[in-house]
């Protein structure tokens, strides 16, 4: 939220039972509209908190008087809680009713109906209908506990007064209520952990008689940090899977300082609760200085090419940013880099012999192959001396990468006539330029493809595809053919556009042409994938441009195992045979 919504705002946690006074729902708001899903979710969330401190979504108010408030945001929650209090009192489950009142600028009848909630009038008004339906949802929820209903009501009532809070956000008087309501609701921009933490820090940093007002300093630094993290290359190398889609980038730093579980297991407003405790136990300056230091750490990693590439790889293979921050704590740059190397090695968990045994046909090996080839691309860029070039984790994240055969020798994955015709069409183009085979053989294959026409069946296609593939495959009876099988890592690369099944099952020459076409159009192609199809790894005197031979695969394997551009640095030593 912009700074004007923060200036002069008050932020605190308020127990439900401590919410008192009269709340006015202004004319710019619609009526109560929660359905069964929302009502049951609120009831379940409160009950499942089991008396532990638990924060509901923020309630945003503006002061109208000494005990009266304009309810800017939170009408649905406060109304549902009001109905819960009413139900427990009317059913004699508790003696006291709601500790606060609700009034409506344009719907005075709703205020009266909240006391009656009779079924007869429920259908006379859309607001009455939703209020009555929510009340009946509350009844069903409590009734579902059967003989334990009174026990549950006692516990539930206690939670409302002892452990369940709302994040109470008192907006400054000078802020236009309609504008704030629009930002929070019409624009669907709820108060997030980051915005609440910002308000907390600013409200505790205004200073007093003996303290310096730091609000402007913190607000300026906050905006500068957010701007740095909005840089696409900075964000792409450091944002783990839980932070990648966060609209507020500083949230990554705040979540890290707050600790706790990530993803769906993270409680609502955990970061705000944790940092609020830190502010109260220490000071806003101590907490804010930690944020600034963490921001400096991220920029330091980004500027260091070794750290940038190693951390970027680890984050991309689902290592948590917060874990890497913990690894860095108290370490020198060199010792931290050694720890990163160990962590990278663990993501592969391979010896040289284990690498050559990897097979595309084994599901458990596929992820390792993907990581291995991804790491090789990263290392190839990182290890170029005196270079400012960086591997683009941003473009890598945008790509639709899949692990595919460099030279496919089987077409079993193609099952439809349209796929068969497309496969023959793209291979015919390459075959017409294949002058390294006998002319008669080439002409025969071209004629057979042309004779297929629109009518084609599985057997005709498989026979023809077998012979076409053989024309693009060099026979090699050497013992290395076993090591370099069609499914070994020496016949695999990261390729884009995995949805084109005919191209995925194509021979090397067809894929080489596709890579060159994409390269000419400026498409992003991982550096090692480009080098594979340009025969970069093969000695010039051994190159046969249209084929992916055993010599090519052996050269590719040497490059993979290399410690200068390959991943040899991260392979574990062989375990001696006993």
Short mmCIF file of C-alpha atoms in Angstrom, two decimals, residues 254-519:
data_model
loop_
_atom_site.label_atom_id
_atom_site.label_comp_id
_atom_site.label_asym_id
_atom_site.label_seq_id
_atom_site.Cartn_x
_atom_site.Cartn_y
_atom_site.Cartn_z
CA UNK A 254 10.60 -10.94 6.07
CA UNK A 255 9.57 -14.61 5.86
CA UNK A 256 13.20 -15.64 6.27
CA UNK A 257 13.64 -13.54 9.41
CA UNK A 258 10.34 -14.84 10.81
CA UNK A 259 11.30 -18.49 10.30
CA UNK A 260 8.74 -21.26 10.58
CA UNK A 261 7.20 -23.57 7.99
CA UNK A 262 6.73 -22.55 4.37
CA UNK A 263 4.00 -23.12 1.83
CA UNK A 264 0.55 -24.35 2.86
CA UNK A 265 1.79 -25.37 6.29
CA UNK A 266 2.58 -21.74 7.15
CA UNK A 267 -0.11 -20.26 9.44
CA UNK A 268 -1.94 -17.16 8.29
CA UNK A 269 0.03 -14.01 9.17
CA UNK A 270 2.82 -16.06 10.75
CA UNK A 271 5.43 -13.56 9.53
CA UNK A 272 3.60 -10.60 11.02
CA UNK A 273 3.11 -12.38 14.36
CA UNK A 274 6.75 -13.50 14.57
CA UNK A 275 8.23 -10.11 13.67
CA UNK A 276 5.79 -8.31 15.98
CA UNK A 277 7.17 -10.41 18.85
CA UNK A 278 10.72 -9.53 17.79
CA UNK A 279 9.84 -5.82 17.73
CA UNK A 280 8.32 -6.04 21.21
CA UNK A 281 11.21 -8.07 22.64
CA UNK A 282 13.94 -5.93 21.07
CA UNK A 283 13.07 -2.79 19.13
CA UNK A 284 11.89 -1.82 15.64
CA UNK A 285 15.46 -0.70 14.86
CA UNK A 286 16.91 -4.15 15.64
CA UNK A 287 14.36 -5.87 13.41
CA UNK A 288 14.69 -3.38 10.58
CA UNK A 289 18.50 -3.58 10.67
CA UNK A 290 18.18 -7.35 10.13
CA UNK A 291 16.08 -6.71 7.03
CA UNK A 292 18.67 -4.25 5.71
CA UNK A 293 21.50 -6.71 6.39
CA UNK A 294 19.67 -9.52 4.61
CA UNK A 295 19.07 -7.27 1.61
CA UNK A 296 22.80 -6.46 1.52
CA UNK A 297 23.57 -10.20 1.66
CA UNK A 298 21.36 -10.87 -1.38
CA UNK A 299 23.02 -8.09 -3.40
CA UNK A 300 26.45 -9.36 -2.35
CA UNK A 301 25.58 -12.85 -3.61
CA UNK A 302 24.32 -11.36 -6.86
CA UNK A 303 27.54 -9.42 -7.48
CA UNK A 304 29.74 -12.46 -6.79
CA UNK A 305 29.62 -14.60 -9.99
CA UNK A 306 30.46 -17.83 -8.17
CA UNK A 307 27.84 -17.29 -5.49
CA UNK A 308 25.30 -16.11 -8.03
CA UNK A 309 25.57 -19.27 -10.14
CA UNK A 310 25.79 -21.76 -7.30
CA UNK A 311 22.96 -20.24 -5.28
CA UNK A 312 20.87 -19.78 -8.43
CA UNK A 313 21.23 -23.46 -9.24
CA UNK A 314 20.37 -24.57 -5.71
CA UNK A 315 17.30 -22.35 -5.53
CA UNK A 316 16.16 -23.60 -8.95
CA UNK A 317 16.31 -27.22 -7.76
CA UNK A 318 14.09 -26.37 -4.78
CA UNK A 319 16.57 -25.49 -2.07
CA UNK A 320 15.10 -23.00 0.40
CA UNK A 321 16.49 -19.47 0.40
CA UNK A 322 16.26 -19.37 4.20
CA UNK A 323 18.41 -22.52 4.47
CA UNK A 324 21.11 -20.89 2.33
CA UNK A 325 21.01 -17.81 4.57
CA UNK A 326 21.59 -20.09 7.55
CA UNK A 327 24.52 -21.76 5.75
CA UNK A 328 26.12 -18.36 5.14
CA UNK A 329 25.86 -17.20 8.77
CA UNK A 330 29.28 -16.65 10.33
CA UNK A 331 31.24 -17.97 7.33
CA UNK A 332 33.86 -16.36 5.16
CA UNK A 333 33.20 -16.19 1.41
CA UNK A 334 35.55 -19.08 0.72
CA UNK A 335 34.16 -21.35 3.44
CA UNK A 336 30.62 -20.51 2.36
CA UNK A 337 31.50 -21.44 -1.22
CA UNK A 338 32.88 -24.79 -0.02
CA UNK A 339 29.60 -25.47 1.77
CA UNK A 340 27.69 -24.56 -1.39
CA UNK A 341 29.81 -27.03 -3.37
CA UNK A 342 28.94 -29.75 -0.89
CA UNK A 343 25.25 -28.89 -1.09
CA UNK A 344 25.36 -28.97 -4.91
CA UNK A 345 27.11 -32.33 -4.83
CA UNK A 346 24.36 -33.67 -2.58
CA UNK A 347 21.68 -32.65 -5.09
CA UNK A 348 23.25 -35.08 -7.58
CA UNK A 349 24.65 -37.74 -5.22
CA UNK A 350 26.62 -39.32 -8.07
CA UNK A 351 29.95 -41.00 -8.66
CA UNK A 352 31.44 -41.10 -12.21
CA UNK A 353 30.31 -44.71 -12.64
CA UNK A 354 26.88 -43.82 -11.28
CA UNK A 355 26.61 -41.06 -13.87
CA UNK A 356 27.31 -43.41 -16.77
CA UNK A 357 24.72 -45.85 -15.40
CA UNK A 358 21.90 -43.28 -15.51
CA UNK A 359 19.07 -44.22 -17.84
CA UNK A 360 16.17 -42.21 -19.22
CA UNK A 361 14.04 -45.34 -18.96
CA UNK A 362 14.35 -45.34 -15.15
CA UNK A 363 11.94 -42.84 -13.59
CA UNK A 364 14.16 -42.38 -10.53
CA UNK A 365 17.05 -41.30 -12.81
CA UNK A 366 15.17 -38.66 -14.81
CA UNK A 367 15.29 -35.91 -12.19
CA UNK A 368 18.99 -36.57 -11.62
CA UNK A 369 19.63 -36.31 -15.37
CA UNK A 370 17.72 -33.03 -15.53
CA UNK A 371 19.68 -31.59 -12.61
CA UNK A 372 22.96 -32.84 -14.04
CA UNK A 373 22.42 -31.19 -17.44
CA UNK A 374 21.01 -28.02 -15.89
CA UNK A 375 24.09 -27.78 -13.64
CA UNK A 376 26.38 -28.33 -16.61
CA UNK A 377 24.77 -25.36 -18.40
CA UNK A 378 25.23 -23.19 -15.32
CA UNK A 379 28.83 -24.30 -14.80
CA UNK A 380 29.73 -23.76 -18.45
CA UNK A 381 28.84 -20.08 -18.08
CA UNK A 382 30.29 -19.68 -14.59
CA UNK A 383 33.69 -21.08 -15.49
CA UNK A 384 34.42 -18.73 -18.38
CA UNK A 385 37.36 -16.71 -17.06
CA UNK A 386 37.33 -12.90 -17.17
CA UNK A 387 33.71 -12.88 -18.29
CA UNK A 388 30.82 -10.79 -17.02
CA UNK A 389 28.28 -13.13 -18.62
CA UNK A 390 25.79 -14.79 -16.27
CA UNK A 391 23.56 -17.79 -16.71
CA UNK A 392 20.03 -16.42 -17.07
CA UNK A 393 17.90 -18.04 -14.40
CA UNK A 394 15.16 -15.64 -15.45
CA UNK A 395 15.01 -17.02 -19.00
CA UNK A 396 15.48 -20.55 -17.72
CA UNK A 397 12.40 -20.18 -15.51
CA UNK A 398 10.38 -18.92 -18.45
CA UNK A 399 11.35 -21.87 -20.65
CA UNK A 400 9.36 -25.04 -21.14
CA UNK A 401 12.35 -27.36 -20.73
CA UNK A 402 12.20 -31.11 -20.96
CA UNK A 403 14.74 -33.91 -20.91
CA UNK A 404 14.87 -35.33 -24.44
CA UNK A 405 16.96 -37.57 -26.63
CA UNK A 406 19.51 -35.84 -28.82
CA UNK A 407 19.03 -38.59 -31.40
CA UNK A 408 15.77 -40.52 -31.04
CA UNK A 409 15.87 -44.03 -32.51
CA UNK A 410 12.38 -45.10 -31.55
CA UNK A 411 8.94 -43.74 -32.44
CA UNK A 412 6.73 -45.79 -30.12
CA UNK A 413 5.51 -42.58 -28.49
CA UNK A 414 3.70 -41.59 -31.69
CA UNK A 415 0.25 -43.17 -31.83
CA UNK A 416 -1.85 -40.99 -34.14
CA UNK A 417 -1.95 -40.69 -37.93
CA UNK A 418 -1.37 -36.92 -37.78
CA UNK A 419 1.76 -37.47 -35.65
CA UNK A 420 3.05 -40.09 -38.14
CA UNK A 421 2.53 -37.76 -41.11
CA UNK A 422 4.23 -34.86 -39.35
CA UNK A 423 7.19 -37.04 -38.39
CA UNK A 424 7.61 -38.18 -42.02
CA UNK A 425 7.24 -34.61 -43.28
CA UNK A 426 10.01 -33.12 -41.10
CA UNK A 427 12.31 -36.08 -41.73
CA UNK A 428 11.77 -35.90 -45.49
CA UNK A 429 13.16 -32.35 -45.49
CA UNK A 430 16.33 -33.50 -43.74
CA UNK A 431 16.61 -36.68 -45.81
CA UNK A 432 16.54 -34.73 -49.08
CA UNK A 433 19.81 -33.02 -48.03
CA UNK A 434 21.49 -36.15 -46.67
CA UNK A 435 24.18 -36.78 -49.29
CA UNK A 436 26.35 -38.92 -47.02
CA UNK A 437 24.32 -42.04 -47.87
CA UNK A 438 23.91 -43.88 -51.16
CA UNK A 439 21.81 -41.89 -53.68
CA UNK A 440 19.66 -44.88 -54.55
CA UNK A 441 18.88 -45.53 -50.90
CA UNK A 442 17.98 -41.88 -50.31
CA UNK A 443 15.76 -41.73 -53.38
CA UNK A 444 14.00 -44.95 -52.38
CA UNK A 445 13.20 -43.56 -48.92
CA UNK A 446 11.96 -40.27 -50.39
CA UNK A 447 9.70 -42.18 -52.81
CA UNK A 448 8.29 -44.35 -50.03
CA UNK A 449 7.47 -41.27 -47.95
CA UNK A 450 5.80 -39.58 -50.92
CA UNK A 451 3.77 -42.71 -51.69
CA UNK A 452 2.22 -42.76 -48.21
CA UNK A 453 -0.19 -39.92 -49.02
CA UNK A 454 -3.04 -39.32 -46.60
CA UNK A 455 -3.64 -43.01 -45.91
CA UNK A 456 -1.25 -44.44 -43.35
CA UNK A 457 -1.46 -47.16 -40.73
CA UNK A 458 0.74 -48.05 -37.78
CA UNK A 459 2.67 -50.85 -39.47
CA UNK A 460 3.44 -48.84 -42.62
CA UNK A 461 4.69 -45.95 -40.49
CA UNK A 462 6.81 -48.10 -38.18
CA UNK A 463 8.49 -49.89 -41.09
CA UNK A 464 9.22 -46.62 -42.86
CA UNK A 465 10.32 -44.79 -39.69
CA UNK A 466 12.72 -47.66 -38.87
CA UNK A 467 14.42 -47.37 -42.25
CA UNK A 468 14.56 -43.56 -42.19
CA UNK A 469 16.02 -43.56 -38.68
CA UNK A 470 18.62 -46.14 -39.75
CA UNK A 471 19.72 -43.80 -42.53
CA UNK A 472 20.48 -41.14 -39.89
CA UNK A 473 22.19 -43.58 -37.50
CA UNK A 474 25.82 -44.58 -37.80
CA UNK A 475 26.44 -48.24 -37.08
CA UNK A 476 28.99 -48.80 -34.33
CA UNK A 477 29.81 -52.21 -32.95
CA UNK A 478 32.31 -50.97 -30.35
CA UNK A 479 31.97 -51.87 -26.68
CA UNK A 480 31.22 -48.21 -25.95
CA UNK A 481 27.82 -48.71 -27.58
CA UNK A 482 26.67 -50.32 -24.33
CA UNK A 483 27.72 -47.35 -22.21
CA UNK A 484 26.28 -44.89 -24.73
CA UNK A 485 22.88 -46.47 -25.17
CA UNK A 486 20.03 -44.46 -26.65
CA UNK A 487 18.76 -43.77 -23.11
CA UNK A 488 22.08 -42.81 -21.50
CA UNK A 489 22.91 -39.27 -20.41
CA UNK A 490 25.25 -38.96 -23.43
CA UNK A 491 22.16 -38.92 -25.65
CA UNK A 492 20.16 -36.46 -23.57
CA UNK A 493 19.84 -32.67 -23.56
CA UNK A 494 17.52 -29.98 -22.24
CA UNK A 495 15.23 -29.00 -25.09
CA UNK A 496 12.39 -26.50 -25.27
CA UNK A 497 8.85 -27.02 -26.50
CA UNK A 498 8.24 -30.52 -25.22
CA UNK A 499 4.67 -30.56 -26.57
CA UNK A 500 5.64 -31.35 -30.18
CA UNK A 501 5.75 -35.14 -30.02
CA UNK A 502 6.86 -35.62 -33.63
CA UNK A 503 9.90 -33.37 -33.08
CA UNK A 504 10.65 -34.99 -29.72
CA UNK A 505 10.95 -38.36 -31.46
CA UNK A 506 13.08 -36.97 -34.30
CA UNK A 507 16.63 -37.91 -35.26
CA UNK A 508 19.64 -35.70 -34.53
CA UNK A 509 19.67 -33.94 -37.91
CA UNK A 510 16.04 -32.84 -37.66
CA UNK A 511 16.59 -31.47 -34.17
CA UNK A 512 19.83 -29.79 -35.23
CA UNK A 513 17.95 -27.91 -37.95
CA UNK A 514 15.28 -26.87 -35.45
CA UNK A 515 17.91 -25.58 -32.99
CA UNK A 516 19.60 -23.54 -35.74
CA UNK A 517 16.25 -22.10 -36.80
CA UNK A 518 15.43 -21.07 -33.23
CA UNK A 519 18.91 -19.64 -32.76
#
